[in-house]
Amino acid sequence: MTALPPIALPVVVEPRTRRGRGRRPAWRRGPALVGLVVLALWVLVALTLPLWTPFGPLDPVDKRLLSPNAHHWLGTDALGRDVFTRVLWGARTSLPVAAIVILAAVIIGTIIGAVSGFFGGWIDAVLMRFVDITMAFPPILLAMAITASLGPSIRNAVIAMILVWWPIYARLLRAQVIAVRQRDFVDSAVAIGASRWLILRRYVLPMSYTPVLVNATMDFGQVVLLVASLSFIGLGARPPSPEWGAMITEGATNFYQWWIAAGPGLAILLVVLAFNFVGDGLRDTFDVRDDS
Amino acid sequence: MKRYLVRRIAVIPFLMLGIITMVFIVSRLTPADPLVSIVGARNLNNPTIVAAAKARWGLDQSIPIQYLKYMKNVFQGDLGTSFTTRKPVLHDLWDRLPATLELTSFALVIGVVGGVGLGVLAARHRNTIIDHVARFFALLGSSLPAFWAGLLGLYVLYSRLEWLPGPGRLDPRADPPARITGFFTVDALLHGDMSTFWSALRHLILPACVLGWGVIGIVSRLVRASLLDEFSMEYVRVARAMGLRERTVVNNHALRNALLPTITIVGFSFAYLITGAVLTEIVFSWPGLGSYAVEASRKLDFPAVIGVSALGGLAFLLTNLITDIAYAIADPRIRLS
């Protein structure tokens, strides 16, 4: 929460055991379970698209601007394309994009956070000042600047979001590594002559990455939102590609044909809500306090 | 505490330099050409015009030289001139700041008041249907794409039901009140112009609610969690054993302690508010910093992009500093070090 503590507070995350013993953890019941099911359905639909719609996402298939009817459940857009088909296709952009961003940010953040926390010294100082600067401004402003500069496209939006996102995990992992480094088993590993890399890989990292994974899962929804937002302001996916944010932009220009924007908006809402349900359950399970 | 404050404040200029440098580097990595927005696509083939424009905007020099010149101007309080508005960036920022501040402060009030109320309600009725509905409402707020919610709201409440006015800060024909604070609502009141005041207020309702909903989501979850922590404390049990009404126990005892951590969330919400403001302003044609940032990014107007990023970063750093200090003052057990 604190903007820039010179050294982030160590956060040690332990599963809560006191409450709910003998029950399934919170992220596998209730709303979180609903979220998981919804996400699984989206993935399934994205993988088996042709089963769900007879149309292509880019082909004009009927008259323009038809309101929702039996053939076109969400109507047609300004070019006569089937909105429902395009909404389903949107999952093929948003879900992989979010996964790539989170995965890359976690990998980069883990490497840099681990090196920074484990070796300390000037490497740590340099890396953390860089992290401080990146985290000192709201993510969307930096993402906008980077995407604009590289040229608006979904690929560049992905690059921008990775660059904006990894410092969060680097800082989180670094704090964890510093906390774990001081435990006795690390000292004993040093005593028996294990090399530093071995200690880092075998002893420190496995004890440190849980909060990063938990936070990464909780961030998924935010990344989906940010992709859509960048596309909405014209800096991400470009028309005619069936991306939810870009489709909402098209809906905004056809303001009175509400169905063009309604579908993609609902799709974003469903996916992000599902991720947030799961994240909320994870929060209850792991009691993650630090989400700087 | 004093030393801590001095250190925290002393870091800010360095971070600002870092931010400006980073955005500067990002902006010069570009394969895209800002000249398009300066001279227009048609004149790009005209070498005379291009050369003149490059010289005019200092783009003909090497990048390190450009950087040094830019930094020299920054130290003299000059953030450069916008490629598109052709005005000093600082002037543009000053012009647009109040619109964003007015919108975000209304949203923050809605978010904090609504969030505390919803959080208390959820905690008092823990694990009942009320709690579940509150959780759903809160998560909905943080999941809703602000730009879509704004469009939907406009469609239903403005175009269909005509309950609320359309985009913009005032009705199209109305003149803005002379600037005192730059907040249209406040300025209109100061001038005693009630019709402008109502118009400005009505225009604020929808964007502020769209933006505030997300804050309600963040705040209400935190208030609920921290109130539940307080409920398990002995003093609450004592208060209940003494036969105090539940309302007194919550409002006069538990809530006071539970609200302390909420102070920190205001700093955290700020990042959310900026993101939300960028998107909300686009949908509502709100002439603030968010729409300025978007226009600048689209047109590769780098001086403006750097300026707006620097201002956003500064606001972010200051908000965090202030919330940390406020937290330390409100809870003397916190030792800043």
XYZ file of C-alpha atoms in Angstrom:
629
model
C 0.000 0.000 0.000
C 2.769 2.359 0.942
C 4.054 3.883 -2.247
C 7.747 3.474 -1.963
C 9.192 2.023 1.160
C 12.935 1.743 0.548
C 12.611 -1.864 1.607
C 9.208 -3.483 1.227
C 7.857 -5.164 4.317
C 8.322 -8.913 4.236
C 5.021 -10.636 3.701
C 4.935 -14.218 4.710
C 1.833 -15.944 3.504
C 0.565 -18.945 5.349
C -2.680 -20.739 4.603
C -5.281 -20.090 7.249
C -5.851 -23.194 9.245
C -7.748 -21.949 12.282
C -11.034 -21.443 10.543
C -12.732 -23.851 8.190
C -10.673 -26.884 9.095
C -11.940 -29.975 7.326
C -13.746 -27.890 4.735
C -12.581 -27.324 1.243
C -10.522 -24.116 0.981
C -12.542 -21.010 0.179
C -11.367 -20.858 -3.398
C -12.952 -24.210 -4.161
C -16.460 -23.512 -2.887
C -19.205 -20.903 -3.126
C -18.772 -17.949 -5.474
C -15.175 -18.931 -6.251
C -16.380 -22.267 -7.569
C -18.942 -20.488 -9.729
C -16.107 -18.309 -11.031
C -13.995 -21.342 -11.873
C -16.879 -22.970 -13.736
C -17.578 -19.800 -15.732
C -13.907 -19.529 -16.689
C -13.755 -23.185 -17.674
C -16.783 -22.622 -19.921
C -15.139 -19.625 -21.582
C -11.984 -21.605 -22.262
C -14.062 -24.457 -23.645
C -15.997 -22.131 -25.927
C -12.795 -20.446 -27.112
C -11.310 -23.821 -27.988
C -14.361 -25.147 -29.813
C -15.661 -22.020 -31.537
C -17.057 -23.556 -34.736
C -19.459 -25.672 -32.674
C -21.182 -22.612 -31.281
C -21.636 -20.380 -34.274
C -22.103 -20.941 -37.990
C -20.636 -17.528 -38.870
C -17.129 -16.144 -39.209
C -16.050 -13.154 -37.102
C -15.061 -10.973 -40.054
C -17.700 -11.873 -42.686
C -20.749 -9.724 -43.264
C -23.519 -12.282 -42.923
C -26.725 -10.289 -43.031
C -28.215 -6.794 -43.253
C -26.473 -4.068 -41.286
C -27.502 -3.052 -37.753
C -30.181 -5.705 -37.234
C -31.455 -5.802 -33.673
C -31.176 -9.108 -31.783
C -33.330 -11.864 -33.296
C -33.515 -15.623 -33.582
C -30.720 -15.831 -36.165
C -28.444 -13.237 -34.642
C -28.785 -13.457 -30.874
C -26.945 -10.190 -30.340
C -27.902 -8.581 -33.650
C -25.523 -7.428 -36.371
C -23.095 -4.517 -36.411
C -22.476 -1.637 -38.808
C -20.863 -3.981 -41.348
C -23.503 -6.695 -41.032
C -21.307 -9.031 -38.983
C -22.874 -11.258 -36.348
C -22.183 -9.673 -32.935
C -22.617 -12.933 -30.985
C -19.981 -14.646 -33.124
C -17.589 -11.775 -32.643
C -18.136 -11.789 -28.881
C -17.258 -15.500 -28.729
C -14.194 -14.880 -30.889
C -13.153 -12.136 -28.497
C -12.345 -14.813 -25.933
C -9.638 -16.062 -28.298
C -7.914 -12.694 -27.969
C -8.531 -11.666 -24.383
C -7.860 -14.940 -22.558
C -4.536 -15.840 -24.244
C -3.390 -12.222 -24.101
C -4.072 -12.019 -20.362
C -2.331 -15.360 -19.845
C 0.747 -14.258 -21.792
C 0.966 -10.969 -19.927
C 0.632 -12.585 -16.496
C 3.008 -15.429 -17.332
C 5.703 -13.174 -18.741
C 5.329 -10.686 -15.885
C 5.577 -13.511 -13.324
C 8.693 -14.959 -14.968
C 10.480 -11.626 -15.303
C 9.335 -10.521 -11.858
C 10.457 -13.787 -10.281
C 13.917 -13.685 -11.804
C 14.539 -10.053 -10.978
C 12.918 -10.235 -7.544
C 14.883 -13.354 -6.627
C 18.220 -11.958 -7.783
C 17.493 -8.656 -6.100
C 16.413 -10.126 -2.780
C 18.949 -12.934 -2.588
C 22.108 -11.159 -3.644
C 21.295 -7.681 -2.311
C 23.961 -5.014 -2.605
C 24.168 -2.699 -5.564
C 22.253 -5.062 -7.889
C 19.347 -4.850 -5.491
C 19.633 -1.078 -5.193
C 19.632 -0.515 -8.962
C 16.830 -2.970 -9.711
C 14.623 -1.697 -6.933
C 15.018 1.969 -7.907
C 13.845 0.951 -11.363
C 10.892 -0.870 -9.826
C 10.129 2.175 -7.661
C 9.985 4.448 -10.688
C 7.788 2.084 -12.693
C 5.381 1.673 -9.813
C 5.320 5.392 -9.085
C 2.793 6.055 -11.771
C -0.611 4.656 -12.516
C -0.225 1.635 -14.831
C -2.564 2.873 -17.517
C -0.560 6.052 -18.159
C 2.680 4.141 -18.703
C 0.941 1.468 -20.766
C -0.626 4.176 -22.930
C 2.705 5.920 -23.461
C 4.491 2.697 -24.411
C 1.746 1.458 -26.724
C 1.414 4.804 -28.425
C 5.139 4.962 -28.956
C 5.487 1.436 -30.322
C 2.423 1.910 -32.503
C -1.096 0.777 -31.661
C -1.530 -2.991 -32.031
C -2.457 -5.863 -29.777
C 1.141 -7.144 -29.804
C 2.491 -3.806 -28.620
C -0.247 -3.546 -26.005
C 0.920 -6.916 -24.674
C 4.543 -5.728 -24.549
C 3.469 -2.544 -22.770
C 1.422 -4.425 -20.199
C 4.258 -6.850 -19.429
C 6.604 -3.909 -18.909
C 4.102 -2.274 -16.587
C 3.181 -5.385 -14.665
C 6.381 -7.273 -13.746
C 7.612 -4.849 -11.057
C 4.649 -5.794 -8.857
C 5.797 -9.402 -8.710
C 9.477 -8.511 -8.469
C 8.814 -6.482 -5.345
C 6.556 -9.136 -3.866
C 9.019 -11.957 -4.457
C 11.965 -9.931 -3.261
C 10.279 -9.279 0.088
C 9.500 -12.958 0.418
C 13.030 -14.032 -0.512
C 14.520 -11.675 2.067
C 12.246 -13.170 4.730
C 13.056 -16.759 3.762
C 16.802 -16.106 3.441
C 17.017 -15.508 7.171
C 15.555 -18.873 8.131
C 17.771 -21.511 9.719
C 17.621 -24.056 6.924
C 19.324 -21.583 4.623
C 22.148 -21.205 7.116
C 22.493 -24.965 7.371
C 22.611 -25.237 3.591
C 25.385 -22.665 3.572
C 27.144 -24.661 6.312
C 27.188 -27.853 4.266
C 28.698 -25.904 1.393
C 25.815 -25.574 -1.059
C 26.384 -22.994 -3.774
C 24.358 -19.813 -3.744
C 22.463 -20.643 -6.910
C 21.571 -24.054 -5.539
C 20.327 -22.512 -2.297
C 18.284 -19.993 -4.210
C 16.745 -22.606 -6.502
C 16.254 -25.490 -4.110
C 15.603 -23.834 -0.782
C 14.574 -20.221 -1.145
C 12.412 -20.059 -4.268
C 10.093 -22.950 -3.431
C 9.367 -21.258 -0.114
C 8.774 -17.860 -1.682
C 6.622 -17.997 -4.745
C 3.164 -18.641 -3.242
C 2.177 -14.984 -2.781
C 3.301 -14.216 -6.312
C 1.113 -16.981 -7.701
C -1.854 -15.954 -5.580
C -1.489 -12.323 -6.611
C -0.982 -13.273 -10.240
C -4.265 -15.186 -10.215
C -6.038 -12.257 -8.615
C -4.554 -9.886 -11.210
C -5.862 -11.856 -14.197
C -9.144 -9.973 -14.259
C -7.383 -6.633 -14.039
C -5.226 -7.535 -17.034
C -8.287 -8.528 -19.072
C -9.788 -5.138 -18.191
C -6.607 -3.284 -19.122
C -6.377 -5.022 -22.518
C -9.954 -4.067 -23.252
C -9.354 -0.527 -22.012
C -6.303 -0.018 -24.211
C -8.217 -1.349 -27.197
C -11.193 0.834 -26.341
C -9.107 4.002 -26.495
C -7.659 2.836 -29.792
C -4.227 1.741 -28.574
C -4.688 -2.031 -28.579
C -6.413 -4.360 -31.002
C -7.511 -2.539 -34.132
C -10.725 -3.026 -36.020
C -11.845 -5.241 -37.632
C -10.348 -7.748 -35.188
C -12.987 -9.118 -32.829
C -11.590 -7.801 -29.553
C -14.046 -6.817 -26.817
C -12.671 -3.335 -26.126
C -12.413 -2.485 -29.820
C -15.950 -3.781 -30.365
C -17.235 -1.457 -27.641
C -15.609 1.448 -29.477
C -17.587 0.439 -32.561
C -20.669 0.218 -30.360
C -20.035 3.731 -29.079
C -20.055 5.121 -32.607
C -23.382 3.360 -33.178
C -24.720 4.609 -29.855
C -28.406 3.931 -30.537
C -27.797 0.308 -31.604
C -27.202 -0.728 -27.997
C -26.630 -4.397 -28.814
C -23.292 -3.800 -30.529
C -21.636 -2.696 -27.290
C -23.818 -4.722 -24.921
C -22.439 -8.129 -25.918
C -18.707 -7.460 -25.624
C -19.288 -5.471 -22.430
C -21.154 -8.355 -20.851
C -18.398 -10.718 -21.956
C -15.720 -8.609 -20.236
C -17.910 -8.345 -17.154
C -18.469 -12.116 -16.996
C -14.806 -12.986 -17.376
C -13.483 -10.344 -14.988
C -16.197 -11.071 -12.431
C -15.346 -14.772 -12.582
C -11.650 -14.021 -12.022
C -12.526 -11.709 -9.136
C -14.729 -14.375 -7.532
C -11.815 -16.801 -7.678
C -9.439 -14.113 -6.428
C -11.739 -13.268 -3.530
C -11.774 -16.936 -2.541
C -7.979 -17.069 -2.775
C -7.777 -14.001 -0.580
C -9.907 -15.731 2.039
C -7.752 -18.852 1.820
C -4.316 -17.295 1.887
C -5.059 -14.018 3.653
C -2.884 -11.982 1.318
C -2.593 -8.556 2.864
C 0.015 -6.946 0.676
C -1.193 -6.105 -2.781
C 0.929 -3.095 -3.496
C 8.835 10.563 12.225
C 10.492 13.807 11.199
C 13.478 12.066 9.646
C 11.165 9.643 7.911
C 9.159 12.504 6.425
C 12.245 14.322 5.256
C 13.491 11.165 3.585
C 10.140 10.446 1.952
C 9.827 13.985 0.621
C 13.445 14.096 -0.494
C 12.941 11.021 -2.686
C 10.041 12.564 -4.604
C 12.088 14.868 -6.900
C 14.342 11.935 -7.823
C 11.396 9.727 -8.615
C 9.908 12.531 -10.705
C 13.166 12.780 -12.633
C 13.049 9.020 -13.073
C 9.473 9.140 -14.360
C 10.200 11.945 -16.800
C 13.352 10.203 -18.027
C 11.541 6.907 -18.438
C 8.669 8.396 -20.433
C 11.153 10.415 -22.474
C 13.079 7.265 -23.386
C 9.853 5.409 -24.142
C 8.704 8.231 -26.385
C 11.930 8.281 -28.409
C 11.931 4.528 -29.006
C 9.086 5.072 -31.347
C 9.028 3.669 -34.826
C 5.953 5.830 -35.388
C 6.564 9.408 -36.427
C 5.155 12.288 -34.395
C 5.655 14.476 -37.451
C 2.426 13.073 -38.859
C 0.460 14.882 -36.192
C 2.558 18.032 -36.471
C 2.541 18.668 -40.207
C -0.200 16.277 -41.279
C 0.194 13.151 -43.399
C -0.043 15.134 -46.632
C 3.025 17.272 -45.978
C 5.247 14.360 -44.986
C 6.625 14.150 -48.533
C 7.505 17.810 -48.591
C 11.126 17.979 -47.350
C 11.074 21.734 -46.716
C 8.073 21.571 -44.447
C 9.392 18.499 -42.651
C 12.801 20.078 -42.067
C 11.221 23.282 -40.818
C 8.941 21.378 -38.452
C 11.842 19.297 -37.162
C 13.856 22.424 -36.462
C 10.863 24.155 -34.930
C 10.241 21.311 -32.439
C 13.906 20.418 -31.890
C 13.494 16.975 -33.434
C 16.506 17.449 -35.733
C 19.006 17.006 -32.910
C 20.402 13.785 -31.503
C 18.376 12.169 -28.752
C 20.844 12.840 -25.894
C 20.902 16.512 -26.856
C 17.106 16.565 -27.020
C 17.037 15.000 -23.567
C 19.467 17.492 -22.051
C 17.569 20.412 -23.536
C 14.293 19.025 -22.298
C 15.645 18.490 -18.786
C 17.106 21.979 -18.701
C 13.664 23.362 -19.503
C 12.052 21.113 -16.914
C 14.299 22.541 -14.220
C 13.147 25.990 -15.275
C 9.544 24.923 -14.893
C 8.852 24.461 -18.603
C 7.429 21.123 -19.692
C 7.623 21.984 -23.352
C 4.933 22.828 -25.880
C 2.248 20.431 -26.990
C 2.527 19.363 -30.634
C -1.224 19.478 -31.089
C -2.626 22.295 -28.964
C 0.509 24.421 -29.601
C 0.291 25.698 -26.042
C 2.707 25.138 -23.158
C 2.007 21.716 -21.656
C 1.901 23.210 -18.166
C -0.832 25.584 -19.337
C -2.852 22.695 -20.789
C -2.477 20.655 -17.610
C -3.542 23.586 -15.441
C -6.506 24.130 -17.737
C -7.703 20.554 -17.507
C -6.813 19.648 -13.943
C -9.982 20.961 -12.242
C -12.330 18.922 -14.441
C -10.569 15.717 -13.430
C -10.254 16.739 -9.788
C -13.945 17.588 -9.586
C -14.926 14.263 -11.121
C -12.550 12.161 -9.018
C -13.355 13.898 -5.740
C -17.082 13.354 -6.251
C -16.353 9.740 -7.140
C -14.159 9.356 -4.069
C -16.888 10.730 -1.779
C -19.458 8.385 -3.335
C -17.007 5.500 -3.063
C -15.992 6.074 0.546
C -19.473 6.849 1.891
C -21.060 4.009 -0.073
C -18.210 1.645 0.662
C -18.243 2.207 4.418
C -22.017 1.850 4.510
C -21.976 -1.336 2.477
C -19.053 -2.745 4.450
C -20.791 -2.159 7.783
C -23.983 -3.694 6.452
C -22.112 -6.768 5.218
C -20.191 -7.223 8.456
C -23.260 -6.868 10.671
C -25.105 -9.457 8.628
C -22.151 -11.736 8.034
C -22.865 -14.874 6.016
C -26.479 -13.918 5.404
C -28.041 -13.091 2.098
C -27.306 -9.391 2.736
C -23.586 -10.162 3.017
C -23.622 -12.145 -0.217
C -25.485 -9.453 -2.120
C -23.046 -6.836 -0.790
C -20.098 -8.970 -1.897
C -21.606 -9.374 -5.349
C -22.278 -5.649 -5.648
C -18.709 -4.867 -4.575
C -17.099 -7.347 -6.960
C -19.367 -6.112 -9.740
C -17.988 -2.621 -9.151
C -14.391 -3.765 -9.516
C -15.179 -5.955 -12.530
C -17.204 -3.481 -14.532
C -15.325 -1.888 -17.429
C -15.847 1.800 -16.603
C -16.125 2.799 -20.251
C -18.868 0.282 -20.905
C -20.769 1.135 -17.731
C -20.647 4.781 -18.785
C -22.010 4.017 -22.258
C -24.755 1.834 -20.817
C -25.677 4.481 -18.262
C -25.822 7.141 -20.945
C -27.965 4.948 -23.159
C -30.500 4.101 -20.460
C -30.586 7.202 -18.259
C -29.993 9.867 -20.890
C -31.149 8.628 -24.248
C -34.009 6.341 -23.165
C -35.371 7.699 -19.888
C -34.014 11.254 -20.216
C -33.494 11.422 -16.440
C -29.948 12.698 -16.706
C -28.148 15.022 -19.113
C -25.768 13.787 -21.804
C -21.962 13.958 -21.966
C -19.946 17.018 -21.020
C -19.634 19.129 -17.896
C -22.545 21.461 -18.717
C -25.414 21.694 -21.161
C -24.120 22.519 -24.647
C -25.498 26.071 -24.635
C -24.456 26.975 -21.087
C -21.408 29.115 -20.349
C -19.004 27.822 -17.705
C -18.767 29.976 -14.585
C -15.711 32.249 -14.348
C -12.839 30.225 -12.925
C -12.190 30.562 -9.224
C -11.482 26.981 -8.215
C -12.193 25.456 -11.604
C -14.820 23.176 -10.022
C -17.989 24.120 -11.917
C -20.231 23.212 -8.972
C -18.200 25.249 -6.469
C -17.675 28.197 -8.804
C -21.349 28.360 -9.704
C -22.253 28.420 -6.008
C -19.684 31.131 -5.317
C -21.211 33.212 -8.097
C -24.684 32.456 -6.750
C -25.675 30.971 -10.115
C -28.041 28.194 -9.088
C -29.091 27.035 -12.559
C -25.467 26.472 -13.589
C -24.868 24.726 -10.277
C -27.706 22.270 -10.844
C -26.661 21.689 -14.410
C -23.055 20.962 -13.384
C -24.219 18.703 -10.579
C -26.570 16.755 -12.832
C -23.777 16.263 -15.353
C -21.543 14.931 -12.601
C -23.936 12.308 -11.247
C -23.483 9.579 -13.843
C -19.700 9.740 -14.442
C -19.037 10.098 -10.707
C -21.242 7.089 -9.917
C -19.602 4.984 -12.630
C -16.190 5.882 -11.242
C -17.262 5.647 -7.604
C -18.702 2.153 -7.927
C -15.238 0.687 -8.278
C -14.129 2.531 -5.147
C -17.189 1.203 -3.295
C -15.987 -2.262 -4.277
C -12.501 -1.729 -2.836
C -13.574 0.125 0.312
C -16.506 -2.069 1.295
C -14.450 -5.274 1.216
C -11.812 -3.712 3.433
C -14.288 -2.215 5.916
C -16.069 -5.539 6.195
C -12.851 -7.452 6.864
C -11.511 -5.007 9.401
C -14.875 -4.679 11.176
C -15.029 -8.456 11.522
C -11.557 -8.357 13.071
C -12.801 -5.810 15.611
C -15.878 -7.883 16.407
C -13.645 -10.625 17.756
C -11.977 -8.216 20.207
C -12.715 -8.281 23.918
C -13.870 -4.680 24.132
C -16.656 -5.400 21.721
C -17.722 -8.368 23.788
C -17.620 -6.199 26.885
C -19.706 -3.536 25.199
C -22.247 -6.136 24.171
C -22.216 -7.732 27.644
C -22.972 -4.346 29.095
C -26.163 -4.454 27.098
C -25.385 -1.689 24.639
C -27.487 -1.631 21.533
C -25.814 -3.264 18.530
C -25.911 0.037 16.707
C -23.994 1.748 19.496
C -21.486 -1.070 19.636
C -20.825 -0.831 15.917
C -20.975 2.907 15.345
C -19.372 4.191 18.532
C -16.882 1.459 19.269
C -15.973 -1.060 16.595
C -16.290 1.136 13.508
C -13.942 3.819 14.840
C -11.121 1.324 15.051
C -12.116 -0.505 11.892
C -11.966 2.646 9.805
C -8.267 3.243 10.452
C -7.003 0.849 7.773
C -9.472 2.421 5.349
C -7.302 5.533 5.290
C -4.598 3.618 3.475
C -7.040 2.371 0.881
C -7.727 5.920 -0.243
C -4.164 6.077 -1.530
C -4.615 2.753 -3.235
C -7.938 3.786 -4.763
C -6.204 6.722 -6.335
C -4.467 4.546 -8.916
C -7.850 3.035 -9.673
C -9.421 6.483 -9.924
C -6.825 7.663 -12.448
C -7.342 4.599 -14.634
C -11.088 4.983 -14.320
C -10.939 8.709 -15.002
C -9.046 8.159 -18.251
C -11.780 5.840 -19.512
C -14.771 7.669 -18.025
C -13.635 11.002 -19.432
C -13.458 9.523 -22.920
C -17.016 8.235 -22.754
C -18.448 11.403 -21.218
C -16.412 13.851 -23.364
C -15.120 15.224 -20.080
C -12.455 17.863 -20.790
C -10.025 16.625 -18.116
C -6.546 15.189 -17.884
C -7.666 11.673 -18.803
C -9.021 12.643 -22.193
C -5.975 14.881 -22.653
C -3.696 11.888 -22.031
C -5.604 9.746 -24.517
C -5.584 12.407 -27.234
C -1.889 13.006 -26.644
C -1.070 9.280 -26.877
C -3.108 8.827 -30.036
C -1.391 11.740 -31.738
C 2.105 10.930 -30.415
C 2.161 14.325 -28.761
C 5.177 13.469 -26.601
C 5.582 16.659 -24.584
C 1.958 16.280 -23.511
C 2.356 12.566 -22.753
C 5.412 13.222 -20.585
C 3.678 16.106 -18.848
C 0.524 14.202 -18.027
C 2.514 11.145 -16.853
C 4.654 13.329 -14.621
C 1.584 14.978 -13.118
C -0.119 11.608 -12.617
C 3.012 10.239 -10.960
C 3.387 13.279 -8.718
C -0.249 13.065 -7.641
C 0.184 9.351 -6.959
C 3.330 9.878 -4.857
C 1.791 12.733 -2.878
C -1.432 10.829 -2.209
C 0.530 7.903 -0.869
C 2.662 10.155 1.307
C -0.389 11.930 2.702
C -2.229 8.703 3.454
C 0.813 7.309 5.262
C 1.081 10.439 7.375
C -2.661 10.494 8.047
C -2.492 6.882 9.106
C 0.356 7.570 11.520
C -1.507 10.521 13.026
C -4.765 8.606 13.366
C -3.100 5.574 14.929
C -0.215 6.583 17.213
C 0.876 2.942 17.485
C 2.126 3.147 13.890
C 5.732 4.199 13.874
C 6.910 5.438 10.537
C 10.509 4.515 9.981
